PDB file of C-alpha atoms in Angstrom:
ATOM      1  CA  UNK A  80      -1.544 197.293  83.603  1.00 59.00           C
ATOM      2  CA  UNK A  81       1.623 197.800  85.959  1.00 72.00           C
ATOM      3  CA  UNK A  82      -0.657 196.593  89.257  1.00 67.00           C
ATOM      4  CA  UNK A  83      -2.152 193.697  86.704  1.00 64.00           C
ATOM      5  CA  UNK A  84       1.718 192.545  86.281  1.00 70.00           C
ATOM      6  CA  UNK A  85       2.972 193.483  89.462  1.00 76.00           C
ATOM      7  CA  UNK A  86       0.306 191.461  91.528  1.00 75.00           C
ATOM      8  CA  UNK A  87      -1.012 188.842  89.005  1.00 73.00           C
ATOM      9  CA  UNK A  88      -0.403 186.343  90.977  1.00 79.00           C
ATOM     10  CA  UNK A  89      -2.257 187.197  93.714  1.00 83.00           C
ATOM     11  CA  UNK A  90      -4.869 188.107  91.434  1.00 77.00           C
ATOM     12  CA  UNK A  91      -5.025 184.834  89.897  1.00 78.00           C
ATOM     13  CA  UNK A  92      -5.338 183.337  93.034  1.00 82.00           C
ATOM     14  CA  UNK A  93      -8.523 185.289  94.397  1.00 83.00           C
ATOM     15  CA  UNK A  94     -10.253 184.645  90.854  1.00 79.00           C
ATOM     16  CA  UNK A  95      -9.457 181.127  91.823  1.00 80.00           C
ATOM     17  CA  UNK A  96     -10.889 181.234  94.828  1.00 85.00           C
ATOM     18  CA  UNK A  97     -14.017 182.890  93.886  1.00 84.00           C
ATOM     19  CA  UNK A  98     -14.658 180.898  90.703  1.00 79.00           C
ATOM     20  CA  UNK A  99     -14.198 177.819  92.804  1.00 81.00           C
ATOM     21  CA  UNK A 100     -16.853 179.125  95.476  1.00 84.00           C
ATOM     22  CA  UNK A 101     -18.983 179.928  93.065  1.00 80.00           C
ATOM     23  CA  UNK A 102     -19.071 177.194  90.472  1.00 74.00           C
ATOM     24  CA  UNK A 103     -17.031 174.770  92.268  1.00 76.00           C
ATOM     25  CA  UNK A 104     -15.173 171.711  90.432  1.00 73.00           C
ATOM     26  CA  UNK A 105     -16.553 173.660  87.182  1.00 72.00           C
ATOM     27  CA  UNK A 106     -14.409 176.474  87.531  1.00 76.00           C
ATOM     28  CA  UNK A 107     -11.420 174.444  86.668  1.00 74.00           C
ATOM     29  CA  UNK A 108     -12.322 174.381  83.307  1.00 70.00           C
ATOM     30  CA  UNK A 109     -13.691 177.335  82.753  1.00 72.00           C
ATOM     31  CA  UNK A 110     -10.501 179.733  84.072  1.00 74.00           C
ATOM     32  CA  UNK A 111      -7.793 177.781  81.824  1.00 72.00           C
ATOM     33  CA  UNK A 112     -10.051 178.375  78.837  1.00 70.00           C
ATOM     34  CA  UNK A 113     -10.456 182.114  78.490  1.00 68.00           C
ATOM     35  CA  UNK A 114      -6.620 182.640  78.234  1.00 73.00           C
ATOM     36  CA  UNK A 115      -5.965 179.873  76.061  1.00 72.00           C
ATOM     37  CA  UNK A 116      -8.587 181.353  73.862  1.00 70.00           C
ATOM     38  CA  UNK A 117      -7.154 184.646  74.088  1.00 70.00           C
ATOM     39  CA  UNK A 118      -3.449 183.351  72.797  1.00 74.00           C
ATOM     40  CA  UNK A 119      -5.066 181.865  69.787  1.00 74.00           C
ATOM     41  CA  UNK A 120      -6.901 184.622  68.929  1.00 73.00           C
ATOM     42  CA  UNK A 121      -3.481 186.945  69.257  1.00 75.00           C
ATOM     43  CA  UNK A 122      -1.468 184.764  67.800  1.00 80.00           C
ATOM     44  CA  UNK A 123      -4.062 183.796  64.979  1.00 78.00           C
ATOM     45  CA  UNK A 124      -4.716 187.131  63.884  1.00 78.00           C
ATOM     46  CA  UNK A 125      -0.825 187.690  64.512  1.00 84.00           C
ATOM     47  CA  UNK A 126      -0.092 185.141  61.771  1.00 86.00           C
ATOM     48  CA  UNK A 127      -3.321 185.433  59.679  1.00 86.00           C
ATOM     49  CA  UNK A 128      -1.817 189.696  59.101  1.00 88.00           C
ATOM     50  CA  UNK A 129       1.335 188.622  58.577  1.00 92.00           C
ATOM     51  CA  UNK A 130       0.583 185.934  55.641  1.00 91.00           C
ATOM     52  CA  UNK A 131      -1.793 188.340  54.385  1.00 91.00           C
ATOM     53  CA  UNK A 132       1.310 191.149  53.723  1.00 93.00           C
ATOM     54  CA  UNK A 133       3.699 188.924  52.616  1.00 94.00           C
ATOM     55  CA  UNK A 134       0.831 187.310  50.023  1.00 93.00           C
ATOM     56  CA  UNK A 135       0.122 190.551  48.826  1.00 93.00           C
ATOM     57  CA  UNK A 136       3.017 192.020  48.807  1.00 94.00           C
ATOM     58  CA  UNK A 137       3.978 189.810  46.205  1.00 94.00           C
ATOM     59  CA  UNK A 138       1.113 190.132  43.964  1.00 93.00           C
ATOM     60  CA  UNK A 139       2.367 194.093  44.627  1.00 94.00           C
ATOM     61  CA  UNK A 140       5.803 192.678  43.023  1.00 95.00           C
ATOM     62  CA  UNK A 141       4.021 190.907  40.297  1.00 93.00           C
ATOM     63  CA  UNK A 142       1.502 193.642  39.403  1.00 92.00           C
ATOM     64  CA  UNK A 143       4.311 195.955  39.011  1.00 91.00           C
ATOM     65  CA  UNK A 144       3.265 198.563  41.670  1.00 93.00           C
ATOM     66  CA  UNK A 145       6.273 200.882  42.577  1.00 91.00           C
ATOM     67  CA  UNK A 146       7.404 199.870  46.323  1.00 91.00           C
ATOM     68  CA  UNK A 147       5.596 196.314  47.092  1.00 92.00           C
ATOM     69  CA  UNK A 148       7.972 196.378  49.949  1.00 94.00           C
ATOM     70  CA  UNK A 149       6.370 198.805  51.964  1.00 94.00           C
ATOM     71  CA  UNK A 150       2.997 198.517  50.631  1.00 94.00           C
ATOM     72  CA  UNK A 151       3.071 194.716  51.729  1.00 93.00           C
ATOM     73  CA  UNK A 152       4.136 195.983  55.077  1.00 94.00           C
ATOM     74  CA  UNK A 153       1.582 198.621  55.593  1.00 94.00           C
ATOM     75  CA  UNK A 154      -0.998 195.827  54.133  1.00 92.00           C
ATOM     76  CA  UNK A 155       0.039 193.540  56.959  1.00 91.00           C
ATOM     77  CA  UNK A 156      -0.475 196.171  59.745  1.00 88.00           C
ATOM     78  CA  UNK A 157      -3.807 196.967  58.013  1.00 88.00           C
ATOM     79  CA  UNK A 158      -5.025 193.941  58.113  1.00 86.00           C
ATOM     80  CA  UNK A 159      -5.119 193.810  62.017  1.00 78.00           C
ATOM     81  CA  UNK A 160      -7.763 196.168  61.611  1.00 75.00           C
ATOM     82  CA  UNK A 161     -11.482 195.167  60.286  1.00 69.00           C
ATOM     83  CA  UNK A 162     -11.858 196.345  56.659  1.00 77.00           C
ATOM     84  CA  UNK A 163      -7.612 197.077  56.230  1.00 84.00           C
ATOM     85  CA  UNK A 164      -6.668 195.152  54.114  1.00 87.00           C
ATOM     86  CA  UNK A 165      -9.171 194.857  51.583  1.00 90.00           C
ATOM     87  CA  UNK A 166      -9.265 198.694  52.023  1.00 92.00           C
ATOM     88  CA  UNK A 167      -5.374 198.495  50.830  1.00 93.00           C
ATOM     89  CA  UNK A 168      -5.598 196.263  48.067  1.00 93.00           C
ATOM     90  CA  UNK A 169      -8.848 197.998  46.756  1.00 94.00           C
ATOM     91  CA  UNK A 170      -6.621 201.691  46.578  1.00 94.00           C
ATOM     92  CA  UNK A 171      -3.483 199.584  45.079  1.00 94.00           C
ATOM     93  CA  UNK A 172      -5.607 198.260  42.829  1.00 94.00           C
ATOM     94  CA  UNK A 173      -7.224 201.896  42.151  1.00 95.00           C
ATOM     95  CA  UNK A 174      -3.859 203.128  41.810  1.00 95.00           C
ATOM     96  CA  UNK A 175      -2.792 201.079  39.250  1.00 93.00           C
ATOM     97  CA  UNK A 176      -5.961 201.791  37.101  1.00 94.00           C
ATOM     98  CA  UNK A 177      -5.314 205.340  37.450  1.00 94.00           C
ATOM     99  CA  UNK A 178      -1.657 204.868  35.598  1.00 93.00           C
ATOM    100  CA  UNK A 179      -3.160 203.029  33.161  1.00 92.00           C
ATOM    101  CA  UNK A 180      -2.921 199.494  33.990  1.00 91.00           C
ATOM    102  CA  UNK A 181      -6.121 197.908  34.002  1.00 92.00           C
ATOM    103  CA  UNK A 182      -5.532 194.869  33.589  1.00 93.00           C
ATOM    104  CA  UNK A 183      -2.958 194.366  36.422  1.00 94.00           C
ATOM    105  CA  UNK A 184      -5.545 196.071  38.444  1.00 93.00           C
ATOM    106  CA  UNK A 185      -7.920 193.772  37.925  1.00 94.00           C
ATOM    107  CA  UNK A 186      -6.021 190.815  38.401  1.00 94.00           C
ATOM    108  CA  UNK A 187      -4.195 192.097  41.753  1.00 93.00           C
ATOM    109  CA  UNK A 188      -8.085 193.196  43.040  1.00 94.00           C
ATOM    110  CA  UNK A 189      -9.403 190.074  41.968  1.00 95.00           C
ATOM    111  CA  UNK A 190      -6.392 187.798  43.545  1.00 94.00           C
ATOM    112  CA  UNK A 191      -7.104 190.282  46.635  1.00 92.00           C
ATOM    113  CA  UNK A 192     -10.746 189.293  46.739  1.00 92.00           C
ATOM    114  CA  UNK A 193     -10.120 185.429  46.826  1.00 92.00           C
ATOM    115  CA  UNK A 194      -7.284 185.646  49.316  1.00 90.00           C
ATOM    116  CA  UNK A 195      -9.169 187.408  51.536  1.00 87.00           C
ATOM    117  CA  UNK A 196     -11.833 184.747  51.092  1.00 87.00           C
ATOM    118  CA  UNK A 197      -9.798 181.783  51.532  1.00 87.00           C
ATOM    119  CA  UNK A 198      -8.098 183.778  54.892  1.00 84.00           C
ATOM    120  CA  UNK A 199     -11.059 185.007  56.286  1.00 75.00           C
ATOM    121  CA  UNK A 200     -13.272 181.923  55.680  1.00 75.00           C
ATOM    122  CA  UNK A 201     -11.143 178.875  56.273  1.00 78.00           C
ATOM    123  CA  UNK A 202      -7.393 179.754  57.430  1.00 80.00           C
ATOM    124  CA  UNK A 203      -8.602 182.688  60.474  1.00 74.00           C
ATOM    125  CA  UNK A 204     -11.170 180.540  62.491  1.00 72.00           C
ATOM    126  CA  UNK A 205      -8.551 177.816  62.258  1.00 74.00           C
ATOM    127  CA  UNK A 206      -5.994 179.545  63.569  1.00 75.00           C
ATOM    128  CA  UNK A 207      -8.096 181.289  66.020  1.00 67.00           C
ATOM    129  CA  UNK A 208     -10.136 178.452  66.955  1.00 64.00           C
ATOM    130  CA  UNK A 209      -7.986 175.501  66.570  1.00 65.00           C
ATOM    131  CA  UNK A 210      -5.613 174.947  69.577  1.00 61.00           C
ATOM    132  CA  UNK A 211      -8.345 175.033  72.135  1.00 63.00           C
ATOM    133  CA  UNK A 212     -11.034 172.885  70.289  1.00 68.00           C
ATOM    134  CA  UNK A 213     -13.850 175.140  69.465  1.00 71.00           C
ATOM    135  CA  UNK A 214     -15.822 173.977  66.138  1.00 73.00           C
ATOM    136  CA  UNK A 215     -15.263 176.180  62.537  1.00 71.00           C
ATOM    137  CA  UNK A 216     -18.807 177.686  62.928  1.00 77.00           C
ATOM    138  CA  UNK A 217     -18.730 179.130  66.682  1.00 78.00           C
ATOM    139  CA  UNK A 218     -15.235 180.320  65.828  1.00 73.00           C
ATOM    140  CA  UNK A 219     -17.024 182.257  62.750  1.00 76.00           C
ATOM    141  CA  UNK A 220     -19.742 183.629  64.133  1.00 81.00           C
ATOM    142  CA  UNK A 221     -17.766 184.611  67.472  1.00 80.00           C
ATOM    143  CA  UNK A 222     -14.923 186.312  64.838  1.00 77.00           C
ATOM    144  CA  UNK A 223     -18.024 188.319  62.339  1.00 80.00           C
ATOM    145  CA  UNK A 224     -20.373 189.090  65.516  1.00 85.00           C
ATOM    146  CA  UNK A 225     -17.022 189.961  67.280  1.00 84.00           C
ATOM    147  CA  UNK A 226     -16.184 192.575  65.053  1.00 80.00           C
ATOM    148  CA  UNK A 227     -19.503 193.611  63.966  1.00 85.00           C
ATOM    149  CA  UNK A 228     -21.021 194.598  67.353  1.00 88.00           C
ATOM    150  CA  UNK A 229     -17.721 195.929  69.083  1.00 84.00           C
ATOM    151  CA  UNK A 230     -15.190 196.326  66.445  1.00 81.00           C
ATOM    152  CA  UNK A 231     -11.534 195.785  66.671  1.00 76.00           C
ATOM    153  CA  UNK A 232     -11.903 194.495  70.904  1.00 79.00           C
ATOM    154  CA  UNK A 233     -14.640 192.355  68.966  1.00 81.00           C
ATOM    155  CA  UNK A 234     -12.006 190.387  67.423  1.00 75.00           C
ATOM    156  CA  UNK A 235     -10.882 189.028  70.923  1.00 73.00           C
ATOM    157  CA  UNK A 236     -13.976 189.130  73.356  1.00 80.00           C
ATOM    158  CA  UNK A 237     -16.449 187.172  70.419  1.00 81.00           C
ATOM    159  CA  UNK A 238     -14.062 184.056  70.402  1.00 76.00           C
ATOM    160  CA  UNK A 239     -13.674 184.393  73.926  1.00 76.00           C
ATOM    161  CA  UNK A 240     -17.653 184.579  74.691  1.00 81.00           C
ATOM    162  CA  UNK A 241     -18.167 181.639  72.117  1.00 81.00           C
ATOM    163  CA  UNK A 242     -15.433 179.618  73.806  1.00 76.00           C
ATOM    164  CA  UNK A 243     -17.195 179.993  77.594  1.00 76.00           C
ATOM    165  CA  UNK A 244     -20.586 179.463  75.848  1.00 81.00           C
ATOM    166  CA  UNK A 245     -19.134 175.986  74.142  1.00 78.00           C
ATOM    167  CA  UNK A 246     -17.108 175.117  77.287  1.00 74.00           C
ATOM    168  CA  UNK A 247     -20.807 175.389  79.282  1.00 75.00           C
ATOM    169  CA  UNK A 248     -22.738 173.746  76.908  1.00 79.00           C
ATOM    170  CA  UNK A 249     -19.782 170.890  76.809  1.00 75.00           C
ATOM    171  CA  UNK A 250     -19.841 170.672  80.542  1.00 73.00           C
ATOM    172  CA  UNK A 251     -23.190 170.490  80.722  1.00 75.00           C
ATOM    173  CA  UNK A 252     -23.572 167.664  78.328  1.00 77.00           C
ATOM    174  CA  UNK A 253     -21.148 165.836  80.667  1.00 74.00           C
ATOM    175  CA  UNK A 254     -23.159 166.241  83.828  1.00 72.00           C
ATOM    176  CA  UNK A 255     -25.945 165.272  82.138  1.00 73.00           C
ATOM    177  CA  UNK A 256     -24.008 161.668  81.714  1.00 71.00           C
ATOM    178  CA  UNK A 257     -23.411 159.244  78.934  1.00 72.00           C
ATOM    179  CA  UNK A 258     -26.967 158.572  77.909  1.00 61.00           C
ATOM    180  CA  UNK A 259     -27.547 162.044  76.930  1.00 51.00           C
ATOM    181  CA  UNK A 260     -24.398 162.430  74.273  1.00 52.00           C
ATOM    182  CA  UNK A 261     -25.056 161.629  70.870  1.00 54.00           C
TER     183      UNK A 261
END
């Protein structure tokens, strides 16, 4: 990473010079679209974990669970990961039936299960997807086959390969001309 920082800019340049050479006026679009899709996929999950521990962490406060501080906190870092934070909610939740409270269980699992929903189905590919135009469904499927086939990296390099496969498909419908867009 040092070398990366150190001669970027030199880097940048020979990319440039060999996308250019390679796919000519094309390349243009093509090399400002892979960071740009990177930041929003950062920043979106940045923002989608945060939201997601502060939500919680007050339905921690509500359902009465000792320290919703710290368990909202440890909920947001969990949910950078694949599976975290419905895996914290689900043992807060277990927790909480264990002392007795059932009832606050429930309700704090099943408020877990719907904000999860709502996050994961709407807000995320939004976040992710919105500032550099990609549809809801490719930002979806690039987020769940993401994560499915390579995990955590998945969440970055499925948005990413979804981007470059919309940005190709959109280029190609414009060399194609106007006749051939609906």
């Amino acid at each position: 990473m040092f070398f990366v920082y150190k001669d970027g800019h030199a880097l940048a340049v020979q990319l440039d010079r060999v996308g250019e050479s390679v796919l000519g006026g094309h390349w243009a679009r093509f090399s400002r679209m892979v960071p740009a899709t990177v930041s929003s996929t950062v920043t979106g999950m940045g923002l989608v974990a945060l939201g997601e521990g502060v939500v919680l962490g007050i339905a921690y406060w509500i359902a009465g669970v000792p320290s919703p501080v710290a368990l909202g906190v440890l909920t947001g870092f969990m949910a950078l990961i694949p599976g975290g934070a419905p895996l914290s909610f689900t043992l807060v939740s277990l927790y909480l039936a264990g002392t007795g409270e059932t009832v606050m269980a429930a309700g704090l699992f099943l408020w877990g299960v719907i904000e999860l929903f709502i996050v994961d189905k709407t807000i995320r590919p939004r976040l992710v997807g919105g500032p550099i135009k990609l549809p809801f469904l490719p930002t979806f499927f690039g987020l769940v086959g993401g994560v499915t086939t390579m995990g955590i990296v998945g969440l970055f390099i499925g948005p990413v390969l979804m981007a470059l496969l919309v940005a190709i498909w959109r280029e190609w419908l414009h060399s194609l001309g106007p006749a051939s867009q609906p």
